[in-house]
Amino acid sequence: MTSTSFQYSDISSNDLRLLKPLRFASDELHFAIFRFSRDEAPPYTAVSYAWGDEKLTEKISLNGRILAVTPNLRTCLHYLSMHAEDANWEYIWADAICIDQTNIMERNSQVRLMHRTYKEAVCVSVWLGLPPLTKKQSKSASYIPKLFSGSEAPFSWQDHMAELAGRPYWTRFWVIQEFFLGQD
């Protein structure tokens, strides 16, 4: 990864940027970013997620340049990249990267089209984040086979559902639009 920061080029309101995961051999994430006409965009997944703390950042490589993203988005992109070969999409759309957040005119224009971005995606990938792995939760994973065999597990499903429902993702107004507009 070079030490130079990624620079956006302008796009029209009828265009969108999409990320293509590149093969990686280390923990570094490498992507190519492309501009497509919305009418001719290839199959992509649109990511629905919570940005997380914007003061905390991690680096990814975008066209060989450095781009800082939130840890939550980086982790999401890591998992999507690992499964991209088996998916029915080649590209990823994530608002924090595919929209130039420093360009107010572009941001406003693209935000007005987000319903279309999610609707035209072949799937919407909802990222709730990694679970906080407490001792109790890691132990509970070993009981999953017992649940299917009819044995009782020594933990409360209500605790796990409450933790899942308490994730920052659900505090975002847009989540309903994002995952209901997706085709898959």
XYZ file of C-alpha atoms in Angstrom:
184
model
C 0.000 0.000 0.000
C 1.456 3.365 -0.936
C 1.508 6.197 1.559
C -0.527 8.582 -0.601
C -4.173 9.185 0.204
C -6.913 8.287 -2.228
C -8.385 11.196 -4.223
C -11.905 11.064 -5.654
C -12.752 12.120 -9.206
C -16.102 13.780 -9.895
C -19.166 11.751 -10.846
C -22.570 12.735 -12.184
C -25.808 12.046 -10.343
C -26.542 9.225 -12.811
C -23.285 7.470 -11.864
C -22.269 5.434 -8.871
C -18.949 4.129 -7.621
C -18.500 0.469 -6.789
C -15.688 -1.383 -5.026
C -14.181 -4.564 -6.383
C -12.393 -6.696 -3.799
C -8.934 -7.723 -4.937
C -7.289 -10.905 -3.750
C -5.285 -10.411 -0.627
C -2.648 -12.559 0.991
C -2.301 -10.620 4.229
C -4.593 -8.787 6.613
C -4.516 -5.745 4.321
C -7.649 -5.048 2.309
C -7.212 -4.005 -1.310
C -9.980 -2.713 -3.550
C -10.324 -1.166 -6.961
C -13.004 1.495 -7.284
C -14.928 1.981 -10.517
C -17.484 4.455 -11.788
C -20.539 3.095 -13.593
C -23.669 4.571 -15.079
C -26.529 3.467 -12.836
C -28.269 2.046 -15.906
C -25.281 -0.179 -16.735
C -23.974 -1.109 -13.287
C -22.781 -4.711 -12.820
C -24.226 -6.896 -10.037
C -23.349 -5.446 -6.623
C -24.248 -5.769 -2.970
C -25.212 -2.618 -1.103
C -24.000 -2.594 2.497
C -26.365 -1.534 5.262
C -24.361 -0.886 8.423
C -23.637 1.596 11.214
C -20.519 3.657 10.562
C -19.310 3.490 14.150
C -17.024 6.037 15.775
C -15.694 8.214 12.948
C -12.754 9.334 15.108
C -11.381 5.796 15.054
C -10.045 4.761 11.675
C -8.278 1.897 9.984
C -6.727 1.838 6.541
C -7.711 0.070 3.363
C -6.109 0.272 -0.066
C -8.227 1.851 -2.783
C -6.648 1.802 -6.260
C -3.281 1.440 -4.510
C -3.872 4.513 -2.332
C -4.723 4.744 1.348
C -8.247 5.469 2.542
C -9.220 5.681 6.208
C -12.480 3.960 7.169
C -14.141 3.159 10.471
C -13.186 -0.153 12.102
C -16.775 -1.405 11.718
C -16.751 -0.797 7.961
C -13.301 -2.328 7.562
C -14.407 -5.487 9.354
C -17.537 -5.645 7.204
C -15.473 -5.271 4.022
C -13.080 -7.964 5.240
C -15.911 -10.483 5.615
C -17.563 -9.498 2.327
C -14.219 -9.819 0.526
C -13.701 -13.310 1.935
C -17.037 -14.435 0.479
C -17.095 -12.434 -2.763
C -16.104 -15.383 -4.964
C -19.136 -17.387 -3.843
C -21.611 -14.507 -4.147
C -23.933 -13.465 -6.970
C -22.214 -10.050 -7.078
C -18.718 -8.859 -7.969
C -18.871 -5.377 -6.520
C -19.681 -3.694 -3.219
C -21.397 -0.374 -2.591
C -20.739 1.236 0.814
C -21.786 4.862 1.249
C -18.769 5.955 3.301
C -16.447 4.981 0.439
C -18.528 5.112 -2.733
C -19.755 8.644 -2.023
C -17.113 11.359 -1.599
C -18.103 12.446 1.899
C -16.046 15.647 1.634
C -17.919 16.837 -1.481
C -21.208 18.316 -0.213
C -22.804 18.583 -3.676
C -21.997 14.980 -4.527
C -23.061 13.746 -1.128
C -26.447 15.510 -1.356
C -27.020 14.279 -4.909
C -26.100 10.668 -4.090
C -28.090 10.593 -0.837
C -31.225 11.545 -2.798
C -30.620 8.432 -4.926
C -29.859 5.986 -2.115
C -33.285 4.335 -2.401
C -32.391 3.502 -6.010
C -28.909 2.323 -5.011
C -30.367 -0.210 -2.569
C -33.271 -1.190 -4.825
C -31.000 -1.946 -7.788
C -28.490 -3.969 -5.753
C -28.714 -7.721 -6.359
C -28.591 -8.064 -2.595
C -28.307 -5.925 0.512
C -25.700 -7.094 3.012
C -26.773 -6.108 6.522
C -23.745 -5.810 8.802
C -24.613 -5.785 12.492
C -20.987 -5.890 13.573
C -19.008 -8.523 15.371
C -20.530 -9.824 18.570
C -18.894 -8.824 21.815
C -17.368 -12.155 22.724
C -17.861 -12.565 26.434
C -16.906 -15.747 28.239
C -20.572 -16.644 28.555
C -21.243 -16.071 24.844
C -18.243 -18.040 23.644
C -19.274 -20.912 25.897
C -22.827 -20.743 24.558
C -21.612 -21.439 21.014
C -20.549 -24.910 22.108
C -24.167 -25.649 23.074
C -25.653 -25.009 19.628
C -25.478 -28.700 18.615
C -27.333 -29.589 21.832
C -30.188 -27.286 20.855
C -30.750 -29.291 17.705
C -30.609 -32.578 19.591
C -33.335 -31.489 22.006
C -31.078 -30.888 25.032
C -31.341 -27.662 26.972
C -28.620 -25.032 26.802
C -27.503 -23.373 30.046
C -28.022 -19.798 28.800
C -30.858 -17.479 27.967
C -31.703 -16.765 24.332
C -33.371 -13.583 25.569
C -29.979 -12.216 26.654
C -28.533 -12.818 23.200
C -31.554 -11.332 21.418
C -31.400 -8.263 23.672
C -27.711 -7.820 22.810
C -28.465 -8.141 19.098
C -31.384 -5.691 19.286
C -29.191 -3.242 21.209
C -26.613 -2.899 18.413
C -25.990 0.632 17.044
C -27.289 -0.510 13.641
C -30.899 -0.363 14.855
C -30.596 3.289 15.937
C -30.269 4.427 12.318
C -33.439 5.704 10.670
C -32.421 4.517 7.191
C -32.078 0.802 7.971
C -35.670 0.001 7.099
C -35.316 1.533 3.637
C -31.957 -0.127 3.106
C -32.837 -3.723 3.769
C -36.438 -3.675 2.526
C -35.499 -2.187 -0.839
C -32.958 -4.914 -1.569
C -33.883 -7.714 -3.952
C -32.206 -10.404 -1.853
